[in-house]
CSV table of C-alpha atoms in Angstrom, one decimal:
chain,number,residue,atom,x,y,z
T,457,UNK,CA,391.1,-56.4,33.5
T,458,UNK,CA,391.5,-59.7,31.4
T,459,UNK,CA,389.0,-61.6,29.3
T,460,UNK,CA,388.5,-65.2,30.3
T,461,UNK,CA,386.0,-67.1,28.0
T,462,UNK,CA,384.7,-63.8,26.5
T,463,UNK,CA,384.0,-62.3,30.0
T,464,UNK,CA,385.7,-59.3,31.5
T,465,UNK,CA,387.4,-60.2,34.8
T,466,UNK,CA,389.4,-58.1,37.3
T,467,UNK,CA,392.9,-59.0,38.1
T,468,UNK,CA,391.9,-57.9,41.9
T,469,UNK,CA,389.2,-60.8,42.0
T,470,UNK,CA,391.7,-63.5,40.5
T,471,UNK,CA,394.3,-62.4,43.0
T,472,UNK,CA,391.7,-62.4,46.0
T,473,UNK,CA,390.8,-66.0,45.0
T,474,UNK,CA,394.1,-67.3,44.8
T,475,UNK,CA,395.2,-65.5,48.2
T,476,UNK,CA,392.0,-67.2,49.9
T,477,UNK,CA,392.7,-70.5,48.3
T,478,UNK,CA,396.3,-70.7,49.4
T,479,UNK,CA,395.9,-68.9,52.9
T,480,UNK,CA,393.6,-72.0,54.1
T,481,UNK,CA,396.1,-74.6,52.5
T,482,UNK,CA,399.2,-73.0,54.1
T,483,UNK,CA,397.5,-72.5,57.3
T,484,UNK,CA,396.5,-76.1,57.8
T,485,UNK,CA,399.8,-77.7,56.6
T,486,UNK,CA,401.9,-75.4,59.0
T,487,UNK,CA,399.5,-76.3,62.0
T,488,UNK,CA,400.1,-79.9,61.0
T,489,UNK,CA,403.7,-79.5,60.7
T,490,UNK,CA,404.2,-77.7,63.8
T,491,UNK,CA,402.3,-80.2,65.9
T,492,UNK,CA,402.8,-84.0,64.7
T,493,UNK,CA,406.1,-84.2,66.3
T,494,UNK,CA,407.1,-87.5,64.8
T,495,UNK,CA,403.7,-89.0,64.9
T,496,UNK,CA,402.5,-91.0,61.8
T,497,UNK,CA,400.9,-88.2,59.7
T,498,UNK,CA,399.7,-88.8,56.1
T,499,UNK,CA,400.9,-85.8,54.5
T,500,UNK,CA,399.1,-86.5,51.3
T,501,UNK,CA,395.7,-86.8,53.3
T,502,UNK,CA,396.4,-83.6,55.1
T,503,UNK,CA,397.0,-81.7,51.6
T,504,UNK,CA,394.0,-83.1,50.2
T,505,UNK,CA,391.8,-82.0,53.1
T,506,UNK,CA,393.1,-78.5,52.9
T,507,UNK,CA,392.7,-78.3,49.1
T,508,UNK,CA,389.2,-79.4,49.4
T,509,UNK,CA,388.3,-77.1,52.3
T,510,UNK,CA,390.0,-74.3,50.4
T,511,UNK,CA,387.9,-75.0,47.3
T,512,UNK,CA,384.9,-75.1,49.4
T,513,UNK,CA,385.7,-71.9,51.1
T,514,UNK,CA,386.2,-70.3,47.5
T,515,UNK,CA,383.0,-71.5,46.5
T,516,UNK,CA,381.2,-70.0,49.7
T,517,UNK,CA,382.9,-66.6,49.3
T,518,UNK,CA,382.1,-66.1,45.7
T,519,UNK,CA,378.3,-67.0,46.5
T,520,UNK,CA,378.4,-64.6,49.2
T,521,UNK,CA,379.8,-62.0,46.8
T,522,UNK,CA,383.3,-61.3,48.1
T,523,UNK,CA,384.7,-61.2,44.6
T,524,UNK,CA,382.1,-59.4,42.8
T,525,UNK,CA,383.5,-56.3,40.8
T,526,UNK,CA,380.5,-54.1,42.2
T,527,UNK,CA,379.5,-54.0,45.7
T,528,UNK,CA,378.0,-51.2,47.7
T,529,UNK,CA,377.8,-53.1,50.9
T,530,UNK,CA,378.7,-51.4,54.3
T,531,UNK,CA,381.7,-52.7,56.4
T,532,UNK,CA,379.0,-54.0,58.9
T,533,UNK,CA,377.2,-56.2,56.1
T,534,UNK,CA,380.6,-57.3,55.0
T,535,UNK,CA,381.4,-58.6,58.6
T,536,UNK,CA,378.0,-60.2,58.6
T,537,UNK,CA,378.6,-62.1,55.5
T,538,UNK,CA,382.0,-63.1,56.8
T,539,UNK,CA,380.5,-64.6,60.1
T,540,UNK,CA,378.1,-66.3,57.9
T,541,UNK,CA,380.9,-67.8,55.8
T,542,UNK,CA,382.6,-69.1,59.0
T,543,UNK,CA,379.4,-70.8,60.0
T,544,UNK,CA,378.9,-72.4,56.7
T,545,UNK,CA,382.6,-73.6,56.9
T,546,UNK,CA,382.2,-75.7,60.1
T,547,UNK,CA,379.8,-78.3,58.6
T,548,UNK,CA,381.8,-78.3,55.4
T,549,UNK,CA,385.1,-78.9,57.5
T,550,UNK,CA,383.2,-81.8,59.5
T,551,UNK,CA,381.9,-83.4,56.3
T,552,UNK,CA,385.3,-83.4,54.5
T,553,UNK,CA,386.9,-84.9,57.6
T,554,UNK,CA,384.4,-87.5,57.7
T,555,UNK,CA,385.3,-88.5,54.4
T,556,UNK,CA,389.0,-88.3,54.9
T,557,UNK,CA,389.6,-89.7,58.4
T,558,UNK,CA,393.1,-88.8,59.3
T,559,UNK,CA,395.2,-91.0,61.5
T,560,UNK,CA,397.7,-89.9,63.9
T,561,UNK,CA,396.3,-86.4,64.5
T,562,UNK,CA,394.0,-85.1,67.3
T,563,UNK,CA,390.5,-84.7,65.5
T,564,UNK,CA,389.9,-81.6,67.8
T,565,UNK,CA,393.2,-80.0,66.7
T,566,UNK,CA,392.6,-80.6,63.1
T,567,UNK,CA,389.1,-78.9,63.2
T,568,UNK,CA,390.6,-76.1,65.2
T,569,UNK,CA,393.6,-75.5,62.7
T,570,UNK,CA,391.1,-75.6,59.8
T,571,UNK,CA,388.9,-73.0,61.6
T,572,UNK,CA,391.7,-70.8,62.5
T,573,UNK,CA,392.8,-70.9,58.8
T,574,UNK,CA,389.4,-70.0,57.6
T,575,UNK,CA,389.0,-67.2,60.3
T,576,UNK,CA,392.3,-65.8,59.3
T,577,UNK,CA,391.4,-65.8,55.6
T,578,UNK,CA,388.2,-64.1,56.3
T,579,UNK,CA,389.7,-61.4,58.6
T,580,UNK,CA,392.2,-60.8,55.8
T,581,UNK,CA,389.2,-60.8,53.3
T,582,UNK,CA,387.7,-58.1,55.2
T,583,UNK,CA,390.6,-55.8,55.5
T,584,UNK,CA,391.1,-56.0,52.0
T,585,UNK,CA,387.7,-55.3,51.1
T,586,UNK,CA,387.2,-52.1,53.1
T,587,UNK,CA,390.6,-50.6,52.1
T,588,UNK,CA,391.5,-49.3,48.8
T,589,UNK,CA,393.9,-51.5,46.7
T,590,UNK,CA,397.4,-50.2,46.1
T,591,UNK,CA,400.7,-50.7,44.5
T,592,UNK,CA,401.0,-52.9,41.3
T,593,UNK,CA,397.2,-53.6,41.1
T,594,UNK,CA,396.1,-50.1,41.1
T,595,UNK,CA,395.1,-48.8,37.7
T,596,UNK,CA,396.1,-45.3,36.9
T,597,UNK,CA,393.6,-43.7,34.4
T,598,UNK,CA,393.6,-40.5,32.6
T,599,UNK,CA,390.4,-39.4,31.2
T,600,UNK,CA,390.4,-37.5,27.6
T,601,UNK,CA,387.8,-34.9,28.2
T,602,UNK,CA,386.3,-32.7,30.9
T,603,UNK,CA,382.5,-32.9,30.1
T,604,UNK,CA,379.5,-34.8,31.2
T,605,UNK,CA,381.0,-38.0,29.8
T,606,UNK,CA,384.2,-37.6,31.8
T,607,UNK,CA,382.1,-36.9,34.9
T,608,UNK,CA,380.2,-40.2,34.5
T,609,UNK,CA,383.6,-41.9,34.2
T,610,UNK,CA,384.5,-40.6,37.7
T,611,UNK,CA,381.3,-41.4,39.3
T,612,UNK,CA,381.2,-45.0,38.0
T,613,UNK,CA,384.7,-45.7,39.3
T,614,UNK,CA,384.0,-43.9,42.7
T,615,UNK,CA,381.1,-46.0,43.0
T,616,UNK,CA,382.4,-49.5,41.6
T,617,UNK,CA,386.1,-49.8,41.6
T,618,UNK,CA,388.4,-48.7,44.3
T,619,UNK,CA,391.3,-50.3,42.8
T,620,UNK,CA,391.1,-47.7,39.8
T,621,UNK,CA,392.6,-44.0,40.4
T,622,UNK,CA,391.8,-41.3,38.0
T,623,UNK,CA,394.9,-39.3,37.9
T,624,UNK,CA,393.5,-36.4,35.9
T,625,UNK,CA,391.4,-35.1,33.1
T,626,UNK,CA,393.2,-33.9,29.7
T,627,UNK,CA,391.1,-31.1,28.4
T,628,UNK,CA,390.0,-32.2,24.5
T,629,UNK,CA,389.9,-29.9,21.7
T,630,UNK,CA,386.5,-28.1,21.0
T,631,UNK,CA,385.2,-29.2,24.4
T,632,UNK,CA,384.1,-25.9,26.4
T,633,UNK,CA,381.7,-27.4,29.0
T,634,UNK,CA,383.5,-28.2,32.3
T,635,UNK,CA,381.7,-30.9,34.4
T,636,UNK,CA,384.6,-32.5,36.3
T,637,UNK,CA,386.3,-30.9,39.2
T,638,UNK,CA,388.6,-28.0,38.1
T,639,UNK,CA,391.3,-29.0,40.3
T,640,UNK,CA,391.4,-32.5,38.6
T,641,UNK,CA,391.8,-30.8,35.2
T,642,UNK,CA,395.7,-31.4,33.8
T,643,UNK,CA,397.4,-28.2,32.6
T,644,UNK,CA,397.8,-28.5,28.9
T,645,UNK,CA,401.5,-27.5,28.6
T,646,UNK,CA,402.5,-30.6,27.2
T,647,UNK,CA,401.1,-33.1,24.5
T,648,UNK,CA,398.7,-35.9,25.7
T,649,UNK,CA,401.3,-38.6,25.0
T,650,UNK,CA,404.0,-36.7,27.1
T,651,UNK,CA,401.6,-36.0,29.9
T,652,UNK,CA,400.4,-39.9,30.1
T,653,UNK,CA,404.0,-40.9,30.3
T,654,UNK,CA,405.0,-38.4,32.8
T,655,UNK,CA,402.2,-39.3,35.0
T,656,UNK,CA,402.6,-43.1,34.6
T,657,UNK,CA,399.0,-43.7,33.2
T,658,UNK,CA,398.3,-47.2,32.5
T,659,UNK,CA,395.0,-46.4,30.9
T,660,UNK,CA,393.5,-43.4,28.6
T,661,UNK,CA,389.7,-43.4,28.4
T,662,UNK,CA,388.4,-41.1,25.5
T,663,UNK,CA,385.3,-39.4,27.1
T,664,UNK,CA,384.8,-36.3,24.7
T,665,UNK,CA,381.3,-35.1,24.4
T,666,UNK,CA,381.8,-33.7,20.6
T,667,UNK,CA,383.6,-36.2,18.2
T,668,UNK,CA,383.6,-34.2,15.3
T,669,UNK,CA,385.9,-31.4,14.0
T,670,UNK,CA,389.1,-32.8,15.3
T,671,UNK,CA,387.8,-33.3,18.9
T,672,UNK,CA,389.7,-36.6,19.4
T,673,UNK,CA,393.5,-36.2,19.1
T,674,UNK,CA,394.0,-39.4,16.9
T,675,UNK,CA,397.8,-39.1,16.2
T,676,UNK,CA,398.6,-38.3,20.0
T,677,UNK,CA,396.5,-41.3,21.2
T,678,UNK,CA,398.3,-43.5,18.5
T,679,UNK,CA,401.5,-42.2,20.2
T,680,UNK,CA,400.2,-43.3,23.8
T,681,UNK,CA,399.4,-46.7,22.4
T,682,UNK,CA,402.8,-47.2,21.0
T,683,UNK,CA,404.3,-46.3,24.2
T,684,UNK,CA,402.2,-48.9,26.0
T,685,UNK,CA,399.5,-46.9,27.5
T,686,UNK,CA,395.9,-48.8,26.8
T,687,UNK,CA,393.5,-46.5,24.9
T,688,UNK,CA,389.7,-47.1,25.6
T,689,UNK,CA,386.7,-45.6,24.1
T,690,UNK,CA,383.8,-44.9,26.6
T,691,UNK,CA,381.8,-48.0,25.4
T,692,UNK,CA,384.6,-50.4,26.0
T,693,UNK,CA,385.6,-48.9,29.3
T,694,UNK,CA,382.2,-49.3,30.7
T,695,UNK,CA,381.8,-53.0,29.2
T,696,UNK,CA,385.2,-53.8,31.1
T,697,UNK,CA,384.5,-51.9,34.3
T,698,UNK,CA,380.8,-52.4,34.8
T,699,UNK,CA,380.0,-55.4,33.0
T,700,UNK,CA,377.5,-53.3,30.9
T,701,UNK,CA,377.4,-51.6,27.6
T,702,UNK,CA,376.0,-48.0,28.3
T,703,UNK,CA,373.5,-46.7,25.9
T,704,UNK,CA,374.7,-43.1,26.2
T,705,UNK,CA,378.1,-44.2,25.0
T,706,UNK,CA,377.0,-46.5,22.1
T,707,UNK,CA,376.9,-46.2,18.5
T,708,UNK,CA,376.0,-48.4,15.6
T,709,UNK,CA,379.7,-48.6,14.4
T,710,UNK,CA,380.9,-50.0,17.6
T,711,UNK,CA,378.3,-52.8,17.6
T,712,UNK,CA,379.0,-53.5,14.0
T,713,UNK,CA,382.9,-53.4,13.8
T,714,UNK,CA,383.7,-54.6,17.3
T,715,UNK,CA,384.2,-58.0,18.5
T,716,UNK,CA,381.6,-60.3,20.3
T,717,UNK,CA,378.1,-61.2,19.2
T,718,UNK,CA,379.2,-64.6,18.2
T,719,UNK,CA,376.2,-66.9,17.3
T,720,UNK,CA,378.1,-69.7,15.9
T,721,UNK,CA,376.5,-73.3,15.5
T,722,UNK,CA,378.9,-74.9,18.1
T,723,UNK,CA,377.7,-72.4,20.8
T,724,UNK,CA,374.0,-73.0,19.8
T,725,UNK,CA,374.5,-76.7,20.0
T,726,UNK,CA,376.4,-76.6,23.3
T,727,UNK,CA,373.9,-74.1,24.8
T,728,UNK,CA,370.9,-76.3,23.8
T,729,UNK,CA,372.5,-79.4,25.4
T,730,UNK,CA,373.3,-77.6,28.4
T,731,UNK,CA,369.8,-76.1,28.9
T,732,UNK,CA,368.3,-79.5,28.3
T,733,UNK,CA,370.4,-81.3,30.7
T,734,UNK,CA,370.2,-78.5,33.7
T,735,UNK,CA,366.3,-78.1,32.9
T,736,UNK,CA,365.8,-81.8,33.3
T,737,UNK,CA,367.8,-82.0,36.6
T,738,UNK,CA,366.2,-79.0,38.1
T,739,UNK,CA,362.6,-80.1,37.3
T,740,UNK,CA,363.3,-83.6,39.1
T,741,UNK,CA,364.8,-81.6,42.1
T,742,UNK,CA,362.1,-79.1,42.1
T,743,UNK,CA,358.9,-81.4,41.6
T,744,UNK,CA,358.1,-81.5,45.3
T,745,UNK,CA,358.3,-77.7,45.8
T,746,UNK,CA,356.3,-77.3,42.8
T,747,UNK,CA,353.6,-79.5,43.9
T,748,UNK,CA,353.3,-77.8,47.4
T,749,UNK,CA,353.3,-74.4,45.5
T,750,UNK,CA,350.4,-75.7,43.4
T,751,UNK,CA,348.2,-77.0,46.3
T,752,UNK,CA,348.9,-73.4,48.2
T,753,UNK,CA,347.6,-71.6,45.3
T,754,UNK,CA,344.5,-73.7,45.0
T,755,UNK,CA,343.9,-73.5,48.8
T,756,UNK,CA,344.0,-69.9,48.7
T,757,UNK,CA,342.6,-68.6,45.6
T,758,UNK,CA,341.4,-71.4,43.6
T,759,UNK,CA,342.1,-72.6,40.0
T,760,UNK,CA,343.9,-71.9,37.6
T,761,UNK,CA,347.4,-73.0,39.3
T,762,UNK,CA,349.4,-71.9,36.2
T,763,UNK,CA,349.3,-68.5,34.3
T,764,UNK,CA,350.3,-68.4,30.6
T,765,UNK,CA,351.3,-65.1,29.1
T,766,UNK,CA,352.5,-64.3,25.6
T,767,UNK,CA,356.1,-63.1,25.6
T,768,UNK,CA,358.7,-62.1,22.8
T,769,UNK,CA,361.5,-64.6,22.1
T,770,UNK,CA,364.2,-65.1,19.6
T,771,UNK,CA,364.1,-62.9,16.7
T,772,UNK,CA,360.7,-61.4,17.9
T,773,UNK,CA,358.9,-64.7,17.8
T,774,UNK,CA,355.9,-64.8,19.9
T,775,UNK,CA,355.6,-67.6,22.5
T,776,UNK,CA,353.5,-68.5,25.6
T,777,UNK,CA,355.6,-68.4,28.9
T,778,UNK,CA,354.3,-70.6,32.0
T,779,UNK,CA,354.5,-69.3,35.6
T,780,UNK,CA,352.6,-70.2,38.7
T,781,UNK,CA,349.8,-67.6,39.3
T,782,UNK,CA,351.0,-65.3,41.9
T,783,UNK,CA,348.1,-62.6,41.4
T,784,UNK,CA,344.3,-62.7,41.6
T,785,UNK,CA,342.3,-63.9,38.9
T,786,UNK,CA,341.0,-60.3,38.1
T,787,UNK,CA,344.6,-58.8,37.9
T,788,UNK,CA,344.3,-57.3,34.7
T,789,UNK,CA,340.4,-57.3,34.2
T,790,UNK,CA,340.2,-54.3,32.1
T,791,UNK,CA,342.6,-56.0,29.6
T,792,UNK,CA,345.3,-53.4,29.6
T,793,UNK,CA,348.9,-54.6,30.5
T,794,UNK,CA,350.2,-53.1,33.7
T,795,UNK,CA,354.0,-53.3,34.9
T,796,UNK,CA,354.2,-55.6,37.9
T,797,UNK,CA,355.5,-53.3,41.0
T,798,UNK,CA,357.5,-54.2,43.9
T,799,UNK,CA,354.8,-54.2,46.2
T,800,UNK,CA,351.8,-54.8,43.7
T,801,UNK,CA,348.5,-55.2,45.6
T,802,UNK,CA,347.2,-57.6,43.1
T,803,UNK,CA,349.3,-60.3,44.5
T,804,UNK,CA,348.2,-63.0,46.7
T,805,UNK,CA,349.5,-64.0,50.0
T,806,UNK,CA,350.9,-67.3,48.5
T,807,UNK,CA,352.2,-65.3,45.5
T,808,UNK,CA,354.1,-62.9,47.7
T,809,UNK,CA,355.9,-65.9,49.2
T,810,UNK,CA,356.6,-67.8,45.7
T,811,UNK,CA,357.7,-64.6,44.2
T,812,UNK,CA,360.3,-63.8,46.8
T,813,UNK,CA,361.6,-67.3,46.5
T,814,UNK,CA,361.4,-67.2,42.7
T,815,UNK,CA,359.2,-70.2,42.9
T,816,UNK,CA,356.7,-68.8,40.3
T,817,UNK,CA,359.5,-69.0,37.7
T,818,UNK,CA,359.9,-72.8,37.9
T,819,UNK,CA,357.4,-73.8,35.2
T,820,UNK,CA,359.5,-71.8,32.8
T,821,UNK,CA,361.6,-75.0,32.7
T,822,UNK,CA,359.0,-76.7,30.6
T,823,UNK,CA,359.7,-73.4,28.4
T,824,UNK,CA,363.2,-74.4,28.3
T,825,UNK,CA,362.8,-77.9,27.4
T,826,UNK,CA,360.6,-76.8,24.6
T,827,UNK,CA,363.2,-74.5,23.0
T,828,UNK,CA,361.4,-71.3,23.5
T,829,UNK,CA,363.8,-70.2,26.2
T,830,UNK,CA,367.2,-70.9,27.6
T,831,UNK,CA,368.3,-71.2,31.1
T,832,UNK,CA,370.2,-68.1,30.8
T,833,UNK,CA,369.6,-65.0,28.8
T,834,UNK,CA,367.5,-61.8,28.7
T,835,UNK,CA,364.3,-62.0,30.5
T,836,UNK,CA,361.3,-62.1,27.9
T,837,UNK,CA,358.8,-59.2,27.8
T,838,UNK,CA,355.3,-58.8,26.9
T,839,UNK,CA,354.7,-57.6,23.1
T,840,UNK,CA,352.9,-54.4,24.6
T,841,UNK,CA,356.0,-53.3,26.5
T,842,UNK,CA,358.5,-54.5,23.8
T,843,UNK,CA,356.7,-52.3,21.1
T,844,UNK,CA,356.8,-49.1,23.6
T,845,UNK,CA,360.3,-49.9,24.7
T,846,UNK,CA,361.7,-50.5,21.3
T,847,UNK,CA,360.3,-46.9,20.4
T,848,UNK,CA,361.8,-45.3,23.4
T,849,UNK,CA,365.0,-47.0,24.0
T,850,UNK,CA,367.8,-47.2,21.3
T,851,UNK,CA,369.2,-50.7,20.5
T,852,UNK,CA,366.3,-52.5,22.6
T,853,UNK,CA,365.6,-54.9,19.9
T,854,UNK,CA,369.4,-56.2,20.0
T,855,UNK,CA,368.4,-58.3,23.0
T,856,UNK,CA,366.1,-60.5,20.9
T,857,UNK,CA,369.2,-61.8,19.1
T,858,UNK,CA,369.6,-64.5,21.5
T,859,UNK,CA,366.9,-66.7,23.4
T,860,UNK,CA,365.4,-65.2,26.5
T,861,UNK,CA,366.3,-66.9,29.7
T,862,UNK,CA,365.0,-68.2,33.0
T,863,UNK,CA,367.6,-65.9,34.6
T,864,UNK,CA,370.1,-63.5,33.1
T,865,UNK,CA,373.1,-61.0,33.7
T,866,UNK,CA,370.6,-58.1,34.4
T,867,UNK,CA,368.9,-60.2,37.1
T,868,UNK,CA,372.1,-60.8,39.1
T,869,UNK,CA,373.4,-57.5,38.5
T,870,UNK,CA,370.4,-54.9,38.8
T,871,UNK,CA,367.4,-54.9,41.3
T,872,UNK,CA,364.1,-55.4,40.2
T,873,UNK,CA,362.5,-52.6,38.1
T,874,UNK,CA,359.0,-51.6,36.5
T,875,UNK,CA,359.7,-48.4,34.5
T,876,UNK,CA,361.1,-47.5,31.3
T,877,UNK,CA,364.3,-46.2,33.1
T,878,UNK,CA,364.7,-49.6,34.7
T,879,UNK,CA,364.3,-51.3,31.5
T,880,UNK,CA,367.0,-49.0,29.9
T,881,UNK,CA,369.4,-50.0,32.8
T,882,UNK,CA,368.7,-53.6,32.4
T,883,UNK,CA,369.0,-53.3,28.7
T,884,UNK,CA,372.9,-52.4,29.3
T,885,UNK,CA,373.6,-55.5,31.2
T,886,UNK,CA,371.4,-57.7,28.4
T,887,UNK,CA,373.6,-56.0,25.8
T,888,UNK,CA,376.7,-57.1,27.6
T,889,UNK,CA,375.4,-60.6,27.9
T,890,UNK,CA,374.4,-60.6,24.1
T,891,UNK,CA,378.1,-59.5,23.0
T,892,UNK,CA,379.9,-61.8,25.3
T,893,UNK,CA,377.6,-64.8,26.1
T,894,UNK,CA,379.5,-68.0,26.5
T,895,UNK,CA,378.8,-71.3,28.9
T,896,UNK,CA,381.4,-69.8,31.3
T,897,UNK,CA,379.3,-66.9,31.6
T,898,UNK,CA,376.1,-69.0,31.9
T,899,UNK,CA,377.6,-70.9,34.7
T,900,UNK,CA,378.7,-67.6,36.5
T,901,UNK,CA,375.2,-66.4,36.2
T,902,UNK,CA,373.4,-69.5,37.4
T,903,UNK,CA,375.8,-69.5,40.3
T,904,UNK,CA,375.0,-65.9,41.4
T,905,UNK,CA,371.5,-66.7,40.7
T,906,UNK,CA,371.3,-69.1,43.7
T,907,UNK,CA,372.5,-66.4,46.0
T,908,UNK,CA,370.0,-64.0,44.6
T,909,UNK,CA,367.2,-66.5,45.4
T,910,UNK,CA,368.3,-67.4,48.9
T,911,UNK,CA,368.8,-63.9,49.9
T,912,UNK,CA,365.6,-62.6,48.2
T,913,UNK,CA,367.7,-59.7,46.4
T,914,UNK,CA,365.6,-58.4,43.6
T,915,UNK,CA,362.4,-60.3,44.5
T,916,UNK,CA,359.3,-58.7,43.6
């Protein structure tokens, strides 16, 4: 893992992107060099065509989720996305070819070579996705601890990172409960540093259940660090691996003395200018869609078109969020706030459509222009639920240290939920955003939001 503009990125993702980019370029260039046979070929134009097509494929593959750190797709779903990527590549190749007319080369052959290169890249990508990484890119992880927290690391890595290999669990002093498989526990005949060196561990994750009374061998961990082995606590490990800050591993000292949580003037000004420019452009583009949605709402269920609701914003300040009305007018006739559920029977037919396509959220662009919200940030919640969640979930109020957003890291990383447990899960992603937010991460979230909207993922 490495940090790029405050965001943790996997080396595997970067290598995959560089491989895909170069594969398309090399494939097209080799085909051209093999066929031209002395014809007047403009090599610069060919190279430019290859670079543009490779960049477009990189964009398409990223949008389809090929480089995401977490994925639970089946091999069939991966192949389906590869086919979709190939279909999208055809009009892109035609468009680039039309902009760059290449002389001296058969148009059919040019397009065939481009599609062959793209097909080869996608075939290689499927193979890489469905096989565990090996060699230099595999992380060899030793876990210090054998209790419930150590087991949580194993389950998270098994689910999310096939390139990480747990080489064993080293028993911590004063830890009696065994939660991990017994055959994975390392015999304690040697010190932690000697064991890590002998087993060629790249990383040690401290996952002890009890931290008091000498449970953490600090001197041995320092020796591991000095011999070149990375040492991470549980919170930092989950932050880097899963893009979230797990509540069960979080403590106030880590938040206070750790890095991140930058709220400087420059970041605030840049984010505000970015929000104004992007919100204005999105409003201009979406006005026809908003007009159609408004007419459909009136036609089915009458006025009002918009629904204003009090939400909690930056530093706990209350504001009115604007949305297209997607529920019946008497949705909360008893006056008591109710969680919106996935298949809520209060939703109108038009409401189901605009929710699925996220059109109901478009009026919130006016909230962005007003300054109550940003384009990206934790989703604003109602005061009733904020009071409830603040009492039940530790550190929930931390998410109010940045402006709420139209979309957020939790929205592109976690399915829609309507329970306290779901709110706790989403908070872990919100905390990651609050700690590491930057313009780069905002752009990533907006990019992934497009995929979420078009695929209907997480719609409610």
